[in-house]
CSV table of C-alpha atoms in Angstrom, one decimal:
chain,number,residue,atom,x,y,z
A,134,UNK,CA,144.1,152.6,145.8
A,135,UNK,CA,144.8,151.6,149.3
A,136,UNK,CA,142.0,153.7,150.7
A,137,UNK,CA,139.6,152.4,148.5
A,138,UNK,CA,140.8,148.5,149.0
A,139,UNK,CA,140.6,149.3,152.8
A,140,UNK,CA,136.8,150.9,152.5
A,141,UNK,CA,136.0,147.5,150.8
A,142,UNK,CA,136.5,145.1,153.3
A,143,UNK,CA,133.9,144.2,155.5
A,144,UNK,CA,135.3,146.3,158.4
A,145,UNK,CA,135.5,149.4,156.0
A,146,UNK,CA,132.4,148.7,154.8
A,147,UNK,CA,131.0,148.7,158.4
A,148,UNK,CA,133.0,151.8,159.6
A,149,UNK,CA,131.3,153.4,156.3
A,150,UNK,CA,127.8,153.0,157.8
A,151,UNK,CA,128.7,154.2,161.4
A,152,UNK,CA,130.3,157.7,159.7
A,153,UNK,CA,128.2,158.4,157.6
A,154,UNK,CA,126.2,161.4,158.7
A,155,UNK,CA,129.2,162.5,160.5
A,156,UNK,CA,129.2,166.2,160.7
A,157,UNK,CA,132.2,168.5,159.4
A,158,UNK,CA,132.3,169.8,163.2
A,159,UNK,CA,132.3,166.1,165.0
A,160,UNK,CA,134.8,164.3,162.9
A,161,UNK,CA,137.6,165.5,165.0
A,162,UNK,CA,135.9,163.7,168.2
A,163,UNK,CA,134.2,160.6,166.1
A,164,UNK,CA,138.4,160.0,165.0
A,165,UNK,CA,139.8,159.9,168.4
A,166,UNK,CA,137.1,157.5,169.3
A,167,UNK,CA,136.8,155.1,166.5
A,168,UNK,CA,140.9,155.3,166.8
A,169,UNK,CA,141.0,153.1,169.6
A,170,UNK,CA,139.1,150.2,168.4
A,171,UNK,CA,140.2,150.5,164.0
A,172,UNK,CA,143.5,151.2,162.8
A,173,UNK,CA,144.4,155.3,161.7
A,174,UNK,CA,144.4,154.6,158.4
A,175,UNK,CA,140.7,153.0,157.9
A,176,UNK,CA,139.5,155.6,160.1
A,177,UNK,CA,140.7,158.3,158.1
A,178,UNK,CA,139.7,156.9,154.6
A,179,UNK,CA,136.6,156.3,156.2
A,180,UNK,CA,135.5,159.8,157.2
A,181,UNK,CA,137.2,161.3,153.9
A,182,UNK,CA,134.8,158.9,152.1
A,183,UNK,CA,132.1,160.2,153.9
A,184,UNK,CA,132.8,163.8,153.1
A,185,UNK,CA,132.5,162.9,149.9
A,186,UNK,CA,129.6,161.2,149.7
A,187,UNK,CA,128.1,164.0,151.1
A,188,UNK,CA,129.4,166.3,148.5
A,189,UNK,CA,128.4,163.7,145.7
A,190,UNK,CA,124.3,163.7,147.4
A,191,UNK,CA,123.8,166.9,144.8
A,192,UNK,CA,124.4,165.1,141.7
A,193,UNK,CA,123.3,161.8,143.0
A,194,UNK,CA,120.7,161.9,145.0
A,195,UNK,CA,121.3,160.6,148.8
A,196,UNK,CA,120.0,156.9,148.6
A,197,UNK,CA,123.1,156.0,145.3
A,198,UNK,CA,125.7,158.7,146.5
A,199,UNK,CA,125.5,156.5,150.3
A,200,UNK,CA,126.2,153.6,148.6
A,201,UNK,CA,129.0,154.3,146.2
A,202,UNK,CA,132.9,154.9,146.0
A,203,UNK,CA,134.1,158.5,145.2
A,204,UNK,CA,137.3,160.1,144.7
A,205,UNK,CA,138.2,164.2,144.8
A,206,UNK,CA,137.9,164.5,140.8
A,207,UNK,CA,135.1,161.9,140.7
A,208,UNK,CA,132.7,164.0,142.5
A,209,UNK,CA,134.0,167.1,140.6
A,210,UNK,CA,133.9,166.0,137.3
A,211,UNK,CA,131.2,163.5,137.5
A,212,UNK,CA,127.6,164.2,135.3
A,213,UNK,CA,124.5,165.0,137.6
A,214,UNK,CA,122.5,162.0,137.2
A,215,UNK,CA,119.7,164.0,135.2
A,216,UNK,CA,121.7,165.0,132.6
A,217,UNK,CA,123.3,161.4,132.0
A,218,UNK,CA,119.5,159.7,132.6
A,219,UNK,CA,118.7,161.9,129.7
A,220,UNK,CA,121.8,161.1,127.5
A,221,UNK,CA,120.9,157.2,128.4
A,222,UNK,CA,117.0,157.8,127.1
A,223,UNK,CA,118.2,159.3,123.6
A,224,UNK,CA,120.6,156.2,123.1
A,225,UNK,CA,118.4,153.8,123.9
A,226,UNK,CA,115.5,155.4,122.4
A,227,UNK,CA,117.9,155.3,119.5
A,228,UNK,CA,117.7,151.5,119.1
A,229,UNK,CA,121.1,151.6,121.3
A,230,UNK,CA,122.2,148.1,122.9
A,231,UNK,CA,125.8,148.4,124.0
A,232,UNK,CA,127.8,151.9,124.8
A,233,UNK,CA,131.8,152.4,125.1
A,234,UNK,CA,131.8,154.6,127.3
A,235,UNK,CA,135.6,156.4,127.4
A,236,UNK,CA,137.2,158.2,130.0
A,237,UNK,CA,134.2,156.8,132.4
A,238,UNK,CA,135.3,158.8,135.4
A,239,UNK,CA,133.9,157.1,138.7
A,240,UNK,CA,131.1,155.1,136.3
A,241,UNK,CA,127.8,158.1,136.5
A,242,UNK,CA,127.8,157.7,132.8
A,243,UNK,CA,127.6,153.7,132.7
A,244,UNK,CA,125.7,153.9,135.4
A,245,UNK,CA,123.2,155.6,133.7
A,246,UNK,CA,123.4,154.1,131.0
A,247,UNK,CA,123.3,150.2,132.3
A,248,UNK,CA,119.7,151.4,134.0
A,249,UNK,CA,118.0,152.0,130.8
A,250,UNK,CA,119.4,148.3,129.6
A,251,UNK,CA,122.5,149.2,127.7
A,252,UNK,CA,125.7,147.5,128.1
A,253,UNK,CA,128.6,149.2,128.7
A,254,UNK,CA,132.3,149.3,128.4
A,255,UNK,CA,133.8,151.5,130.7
A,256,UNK,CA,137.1,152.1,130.3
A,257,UNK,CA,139.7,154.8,132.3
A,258,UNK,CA,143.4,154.5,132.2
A,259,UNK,CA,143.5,155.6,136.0
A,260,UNK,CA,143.8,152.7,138.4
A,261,UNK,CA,141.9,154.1,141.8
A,262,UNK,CA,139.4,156.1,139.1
A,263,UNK,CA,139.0,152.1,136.9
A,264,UNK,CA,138.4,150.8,140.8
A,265,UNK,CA,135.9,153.2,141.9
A,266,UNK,CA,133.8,152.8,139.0
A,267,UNK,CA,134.1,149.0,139.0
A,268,UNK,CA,133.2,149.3,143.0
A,269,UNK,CA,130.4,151.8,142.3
A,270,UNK,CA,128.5,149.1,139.5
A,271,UNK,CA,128.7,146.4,142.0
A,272,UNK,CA,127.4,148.5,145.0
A,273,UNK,CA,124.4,149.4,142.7
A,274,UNK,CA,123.7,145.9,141.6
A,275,UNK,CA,125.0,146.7,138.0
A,276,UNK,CA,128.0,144.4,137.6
A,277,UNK,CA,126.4,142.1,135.1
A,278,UNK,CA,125.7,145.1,132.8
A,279,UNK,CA,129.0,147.3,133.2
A,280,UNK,CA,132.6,145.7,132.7
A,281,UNK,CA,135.2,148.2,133.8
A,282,UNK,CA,138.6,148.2,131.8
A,283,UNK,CA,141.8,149.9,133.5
A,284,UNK,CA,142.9,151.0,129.8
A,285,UNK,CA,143.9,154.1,127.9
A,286,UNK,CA,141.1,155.0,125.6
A,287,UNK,CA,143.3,155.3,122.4
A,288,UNK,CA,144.1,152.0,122.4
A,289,UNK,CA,140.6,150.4,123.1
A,290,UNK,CA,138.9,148.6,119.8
A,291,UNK,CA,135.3,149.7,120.3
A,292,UNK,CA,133.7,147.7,116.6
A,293,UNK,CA,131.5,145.7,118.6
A,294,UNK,CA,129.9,148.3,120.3
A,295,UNK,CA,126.4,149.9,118.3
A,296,UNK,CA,128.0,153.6,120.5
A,297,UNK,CA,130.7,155.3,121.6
A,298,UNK,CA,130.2,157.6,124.6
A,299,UNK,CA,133.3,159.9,125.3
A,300,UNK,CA,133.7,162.1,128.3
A,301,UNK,CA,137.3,163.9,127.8
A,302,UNK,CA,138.6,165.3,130.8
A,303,UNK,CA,138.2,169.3,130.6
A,304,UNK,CA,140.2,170.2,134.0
A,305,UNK,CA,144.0,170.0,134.6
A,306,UNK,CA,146.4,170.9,137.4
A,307,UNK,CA,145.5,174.8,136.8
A,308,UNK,CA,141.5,174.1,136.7
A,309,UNK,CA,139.4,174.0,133.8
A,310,UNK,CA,141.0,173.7,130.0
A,311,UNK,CA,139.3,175.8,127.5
A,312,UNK,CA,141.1,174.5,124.4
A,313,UNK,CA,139.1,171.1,122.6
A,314,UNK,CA,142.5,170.1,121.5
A,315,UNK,CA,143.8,170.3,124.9
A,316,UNK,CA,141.5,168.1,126.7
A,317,UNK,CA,142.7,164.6,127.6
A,318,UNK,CA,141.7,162.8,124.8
A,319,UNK,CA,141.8,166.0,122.2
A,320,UNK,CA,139.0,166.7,121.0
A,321,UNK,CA,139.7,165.8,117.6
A,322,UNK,CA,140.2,162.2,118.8
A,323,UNK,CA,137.4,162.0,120.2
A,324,UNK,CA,135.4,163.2,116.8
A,325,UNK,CA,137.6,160.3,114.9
A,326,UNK,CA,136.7,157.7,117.6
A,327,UNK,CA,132.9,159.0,117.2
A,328,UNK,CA,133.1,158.9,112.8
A,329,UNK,CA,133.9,155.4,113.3
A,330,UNK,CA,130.5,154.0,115.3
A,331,UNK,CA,127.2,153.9,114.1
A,332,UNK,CA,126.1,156.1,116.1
A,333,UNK,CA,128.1,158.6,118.9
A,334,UNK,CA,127.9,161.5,121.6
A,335,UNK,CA,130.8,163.1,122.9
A,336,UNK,CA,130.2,165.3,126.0
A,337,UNK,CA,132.0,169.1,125.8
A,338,UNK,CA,132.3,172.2,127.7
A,339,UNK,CA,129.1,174.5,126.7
A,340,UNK,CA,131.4,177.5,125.7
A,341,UNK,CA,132.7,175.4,123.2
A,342,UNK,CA,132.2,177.7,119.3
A,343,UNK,CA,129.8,177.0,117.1
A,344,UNK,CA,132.2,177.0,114.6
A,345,UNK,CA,134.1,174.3,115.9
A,346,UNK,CA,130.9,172.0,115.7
A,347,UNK,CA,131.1,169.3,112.8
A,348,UNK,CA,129.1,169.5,109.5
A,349,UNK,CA,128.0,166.2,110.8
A,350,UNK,CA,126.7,166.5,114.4
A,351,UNK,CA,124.4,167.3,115.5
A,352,UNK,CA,124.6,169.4,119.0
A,353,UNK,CA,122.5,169.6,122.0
A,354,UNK,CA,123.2,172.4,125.0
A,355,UNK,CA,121.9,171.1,128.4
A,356,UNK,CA,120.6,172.9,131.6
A,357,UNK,CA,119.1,171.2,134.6
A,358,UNK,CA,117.3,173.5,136.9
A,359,UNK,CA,118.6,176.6,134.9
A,360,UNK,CA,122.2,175.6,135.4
A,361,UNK,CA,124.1,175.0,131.8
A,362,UNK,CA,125.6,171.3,132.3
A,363,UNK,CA,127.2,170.7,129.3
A,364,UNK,CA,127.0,170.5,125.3
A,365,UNK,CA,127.1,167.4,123.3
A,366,UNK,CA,127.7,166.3,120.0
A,367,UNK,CA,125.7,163.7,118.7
A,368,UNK,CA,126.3,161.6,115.3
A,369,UNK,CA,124.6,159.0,113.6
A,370,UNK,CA,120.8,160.1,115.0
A,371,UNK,CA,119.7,161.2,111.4
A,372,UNK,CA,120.0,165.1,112.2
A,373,UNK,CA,123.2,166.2,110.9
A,374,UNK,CA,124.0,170.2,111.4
A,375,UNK,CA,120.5,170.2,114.0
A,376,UNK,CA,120.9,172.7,116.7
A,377,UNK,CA,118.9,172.0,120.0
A,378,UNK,CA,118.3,173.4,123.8
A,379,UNK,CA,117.2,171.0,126.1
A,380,UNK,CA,116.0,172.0,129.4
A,381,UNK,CA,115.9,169.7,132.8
A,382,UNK,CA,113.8,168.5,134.3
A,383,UNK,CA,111.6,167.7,131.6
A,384,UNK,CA,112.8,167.3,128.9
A,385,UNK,CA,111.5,170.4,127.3
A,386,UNK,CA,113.9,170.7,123.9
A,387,UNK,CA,113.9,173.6,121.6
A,388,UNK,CA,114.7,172.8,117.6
A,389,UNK,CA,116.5,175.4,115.8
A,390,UNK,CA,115.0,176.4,112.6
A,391,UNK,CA,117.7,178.5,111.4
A,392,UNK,CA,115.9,181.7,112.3
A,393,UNK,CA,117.7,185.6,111.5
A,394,UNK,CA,118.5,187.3,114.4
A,395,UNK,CA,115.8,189.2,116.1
A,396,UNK,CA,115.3,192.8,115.5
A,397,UNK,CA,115.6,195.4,118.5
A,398,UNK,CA,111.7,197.0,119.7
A,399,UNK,CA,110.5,199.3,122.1
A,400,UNK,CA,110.6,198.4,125.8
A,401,UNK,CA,107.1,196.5,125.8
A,402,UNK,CA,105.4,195.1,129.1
A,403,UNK,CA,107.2,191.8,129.6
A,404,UNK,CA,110.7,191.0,129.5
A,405,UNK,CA,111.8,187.5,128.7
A,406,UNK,CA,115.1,185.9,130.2
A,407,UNK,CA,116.1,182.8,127.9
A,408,UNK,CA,117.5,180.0,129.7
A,409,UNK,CA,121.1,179.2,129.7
A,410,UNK,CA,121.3,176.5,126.9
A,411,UNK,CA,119.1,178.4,124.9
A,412,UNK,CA,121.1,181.0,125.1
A,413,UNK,CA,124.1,179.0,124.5
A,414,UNK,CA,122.5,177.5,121.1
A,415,UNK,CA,122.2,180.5,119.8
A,416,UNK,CA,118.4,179.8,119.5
A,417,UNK,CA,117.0,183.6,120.8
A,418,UNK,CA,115.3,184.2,117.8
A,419,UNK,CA,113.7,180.8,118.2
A,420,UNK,CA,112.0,182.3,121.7
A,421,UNK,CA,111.3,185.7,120.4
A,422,UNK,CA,109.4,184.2,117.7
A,423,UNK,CA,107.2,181.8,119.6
A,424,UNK,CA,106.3,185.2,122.4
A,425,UNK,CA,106.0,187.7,119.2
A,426,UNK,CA,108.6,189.8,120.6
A,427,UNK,CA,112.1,191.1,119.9
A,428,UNK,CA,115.7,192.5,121.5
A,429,UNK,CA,115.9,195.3,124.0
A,430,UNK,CA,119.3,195.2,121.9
A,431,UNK,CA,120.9,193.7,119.6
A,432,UNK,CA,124.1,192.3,121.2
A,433,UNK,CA,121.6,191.0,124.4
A,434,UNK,CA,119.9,188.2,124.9
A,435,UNK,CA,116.9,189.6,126.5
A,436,UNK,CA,113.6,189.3,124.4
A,437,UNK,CA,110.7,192.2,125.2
A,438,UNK,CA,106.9,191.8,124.3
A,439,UNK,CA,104.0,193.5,125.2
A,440,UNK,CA,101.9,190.0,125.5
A,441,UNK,CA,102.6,187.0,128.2
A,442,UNK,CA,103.0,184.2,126.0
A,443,UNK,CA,104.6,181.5,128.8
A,444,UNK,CA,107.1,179.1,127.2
A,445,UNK,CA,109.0,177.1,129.1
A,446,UNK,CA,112.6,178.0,127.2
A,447,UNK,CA,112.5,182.0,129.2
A,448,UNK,CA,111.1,183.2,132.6
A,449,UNK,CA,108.8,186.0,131.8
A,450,UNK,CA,109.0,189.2,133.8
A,451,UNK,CA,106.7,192.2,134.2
A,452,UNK,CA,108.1,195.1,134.1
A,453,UNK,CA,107.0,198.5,135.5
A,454,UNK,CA,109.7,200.7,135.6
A,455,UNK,CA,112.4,201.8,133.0
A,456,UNK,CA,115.1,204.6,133.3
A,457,UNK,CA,118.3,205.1,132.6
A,458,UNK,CA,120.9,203.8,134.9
A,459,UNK,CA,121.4,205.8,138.2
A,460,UNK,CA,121.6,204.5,141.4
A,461,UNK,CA,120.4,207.4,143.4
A,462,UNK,CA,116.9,207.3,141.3
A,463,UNK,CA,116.8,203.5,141.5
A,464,UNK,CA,117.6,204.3,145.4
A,465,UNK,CA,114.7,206.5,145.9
A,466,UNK,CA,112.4,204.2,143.8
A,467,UNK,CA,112.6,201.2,145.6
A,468,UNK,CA,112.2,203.0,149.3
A,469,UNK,CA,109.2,204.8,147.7
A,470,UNK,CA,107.8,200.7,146.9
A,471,UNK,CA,108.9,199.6,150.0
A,472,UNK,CA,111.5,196.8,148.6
A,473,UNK,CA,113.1,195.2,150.8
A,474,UNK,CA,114.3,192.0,149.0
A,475,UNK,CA,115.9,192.8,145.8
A,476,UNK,CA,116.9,190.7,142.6
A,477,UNK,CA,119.4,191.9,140.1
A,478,UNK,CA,120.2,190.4,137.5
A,479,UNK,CA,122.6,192.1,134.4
A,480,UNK,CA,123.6,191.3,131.2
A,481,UNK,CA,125.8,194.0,129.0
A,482,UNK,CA,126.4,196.0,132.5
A,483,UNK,CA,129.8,196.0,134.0
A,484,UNK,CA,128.0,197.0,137.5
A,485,UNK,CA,128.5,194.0,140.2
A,486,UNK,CA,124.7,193.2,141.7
A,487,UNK,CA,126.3,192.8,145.3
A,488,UNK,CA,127.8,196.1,144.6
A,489,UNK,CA,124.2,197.6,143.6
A,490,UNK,CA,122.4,196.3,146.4
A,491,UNK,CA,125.0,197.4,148.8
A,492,UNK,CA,124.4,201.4,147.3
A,493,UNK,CA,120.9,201.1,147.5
A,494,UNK,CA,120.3,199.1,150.9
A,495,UNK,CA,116.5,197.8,150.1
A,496,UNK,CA,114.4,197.7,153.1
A,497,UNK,CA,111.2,196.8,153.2
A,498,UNK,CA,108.6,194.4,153.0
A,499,UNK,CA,108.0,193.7,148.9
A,500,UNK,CA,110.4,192.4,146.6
A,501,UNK,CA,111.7,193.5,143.2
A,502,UNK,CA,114.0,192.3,140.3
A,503,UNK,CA,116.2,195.2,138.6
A,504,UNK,CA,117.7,194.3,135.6
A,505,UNK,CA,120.9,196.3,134.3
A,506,UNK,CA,120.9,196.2,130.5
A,507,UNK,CA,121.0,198.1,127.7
A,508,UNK,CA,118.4,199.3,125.3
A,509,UNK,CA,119.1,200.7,121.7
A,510,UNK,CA,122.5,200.4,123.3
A,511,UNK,CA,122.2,202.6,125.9
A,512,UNK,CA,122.5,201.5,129.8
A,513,UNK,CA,119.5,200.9,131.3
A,514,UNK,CA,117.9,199.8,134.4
A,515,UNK,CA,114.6,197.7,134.0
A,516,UNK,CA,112.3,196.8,137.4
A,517,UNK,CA,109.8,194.4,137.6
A,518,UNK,CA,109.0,191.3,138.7
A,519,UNK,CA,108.3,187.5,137.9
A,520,UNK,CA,105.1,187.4,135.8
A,521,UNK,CA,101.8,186.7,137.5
A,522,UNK,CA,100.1,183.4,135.6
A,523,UNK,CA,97.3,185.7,134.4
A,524,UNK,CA,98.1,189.3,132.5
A,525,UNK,CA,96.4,192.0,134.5
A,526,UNK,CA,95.9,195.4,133.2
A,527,UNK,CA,98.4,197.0,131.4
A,528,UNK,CA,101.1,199.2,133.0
A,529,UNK,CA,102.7,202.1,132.0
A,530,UNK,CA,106.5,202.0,131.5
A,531,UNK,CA,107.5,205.4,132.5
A,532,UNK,CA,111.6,206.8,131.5
């Protein structure tokens, strides 16, 4: 609290602009100076604050992360600004007005939220947390849309509010919790706090089990740039039990239409690799079906074809080469192709790809992907690479 009350005045505000593209390398140097003329303390919160915001730029973007207040766990924990410009759309878009958003964090979520013209209530029960957020929605003009509240959630009446938003905290002391009923608000809480709004989304870890997903939510699996973010549940938006993928940038989403489980084929000419929150959603058979293909095995989530039927839910590779796994044969492959830049990528193989492309030491100047599978539940190595945005002639897949 007193770092952040000292970074606020107009002399830490000041001593924020002169540090702030202070490299990791200089700030032993840029202390001893600015020492002389600020007291210790200011200097210090100062270039810690910087360090942060340069650690917050990712999620943020440089321009907003420059201009607001972070702590440790706020840059940690904090949505990317994608992902919770998305979430924002779908409320309002909703015929949302006025969000409480609990368990707020450093404020990304009001944030987000107050810039598509919702109201919020942002409450956290942690002081210099509550003060960061309240700091960060002033810096960004947004004070007149976000009122902060220092407050445990529980306790928080949230009837006027047309939403609740609720953000449980999914680390503790020993890193990242795995247990809903163990995250700070449980999760079953948080699904009583969401019953009682009109309408709700409460932000989860994407491993959570399908199972464990209400009758009446619906729930949405996020990646930005291929990256799974994070799972939500969503009530009152009219699609109780729907199942969706949404990929960012976009948004692309993919429905689920309660599809059986693809059946296993024959190696064809393409390989598909399903994003992350399709994968997640359990909505394979929802890409198979839409690229007329099937499983290299049942228990993987690679799709084969023999068409190139782009979609934007799976990167489609070619693939020229199949055998079974042995690295002296894959060895001997790619010095015969010249490969000198390799890709591997695995899914059902124990085998490390660092550990791969240390045994086969590519060199050369053409690139490859290997992928270390199975097929008909056998291990198997697949080579290929991204597909070209035309189909050529067809190759032959050779054993």
């Amino acid at each position: 609290m007193n770092d952040l009350a000292l970074l606020l005045t107009p002399e830490g505000r000041a001593l924020l602009d002169e540090v702030r593209d202070t490299e990791p390398a200089r700030e032993l140097a840029v202390a001893t100076r600015l020492r002389r003329d600020h007291p210790a303390e200011l200097v210090s919160a100062a270039l810690g604050q910087a360090r942060l915001r340069q650690r917050a730029a990712a999620k943020f973007g440089a321009e907003d992360a420059g201009r607001m207040f972070f702590t440790p766990n706020g840059v940690e924990q904090s949505t990317r600004t994608s992902v919770a410009a998305y979430r924002a759309r779908r409320l309002a878009d909703l015929g949302v007005t006025s969000v409480a958003d609990l368990c707020c964090g450093i404020g990304g979520d009001a944030i987000a939220l107050a810039r598509a013209g919702i109201r919020v209530l942002a409450v956290d029960r942690d002081p210099l947390t509550a003060a960061a957020a309240r700091a960060n929605a002033e810096a960004l003009g947004l004070a007149g849309l976000i009122e902060v509240r220092e407050a445990d959630v529980t306790e928080v009446d949230t009837g006027g509010y047309d939403a609740v938003f609720v953000d449980p905290a999914r680390r503790g002391g020993r890193g990242r919790i795995f247990d809903p009923e163990a995250y700070s608000p449980p999760l079953s809480w948080a699904l009583g706090a969401a019953r009682t709004a009109p309408r709700a989304a409460l932000k989860i870890a994407p491993g959570i089990p399908h199972e464990a997903v209400p009758a009446e939510a619906e729930a949405e699996w996020i990646s930005d740039g291929g990256d799974v973010k994070e799972a939500v549940l969503w009530f009152g938006t009219g699609a109780p039990g729907a199942v969706r993928a949404t990929l960012l940038p976009g948004p692309r989403s993919l429905l689920g239409r309660g599809l059986p489980d693809p059946a296993e084929r024959p190696v064809g000419r393409y390989l598909y690799e399903p994003d992350g929150a399709v994968i997640r959603a359990h909505l394979v058979a929802e890409v198979a079906e839409e690229v007329g293909g099937g499983l290299l095995d049942a228990t993987i989530a690679y799709v084969t074809a023999d068409e190139l039927r782009p979609v934007p839910f799976a990167t489609a590779y070619e693939i020229t080469d199949r055998m079974p796994f042995n690295v002296k044969k894959l060895k001997a492959l790619l010095r015969e192709r010249g490969v000198g830049t390799l890709t591997v990528k695995k899914r059902g193989s124990a085998v490390e790809p660092e550990e791969l492309r240390r045994k086969v030491r590519p060199q050369g100047p053409n690139a490859a992907t290997v992928f270390l599978t199975r097929v008909a539940g056998a291990p198997t190595m697949l080579i290929g690479a991204p597909a070209p945005p035309a189909a050529g002639q067809r190759r032959q897949i050779g054993d």
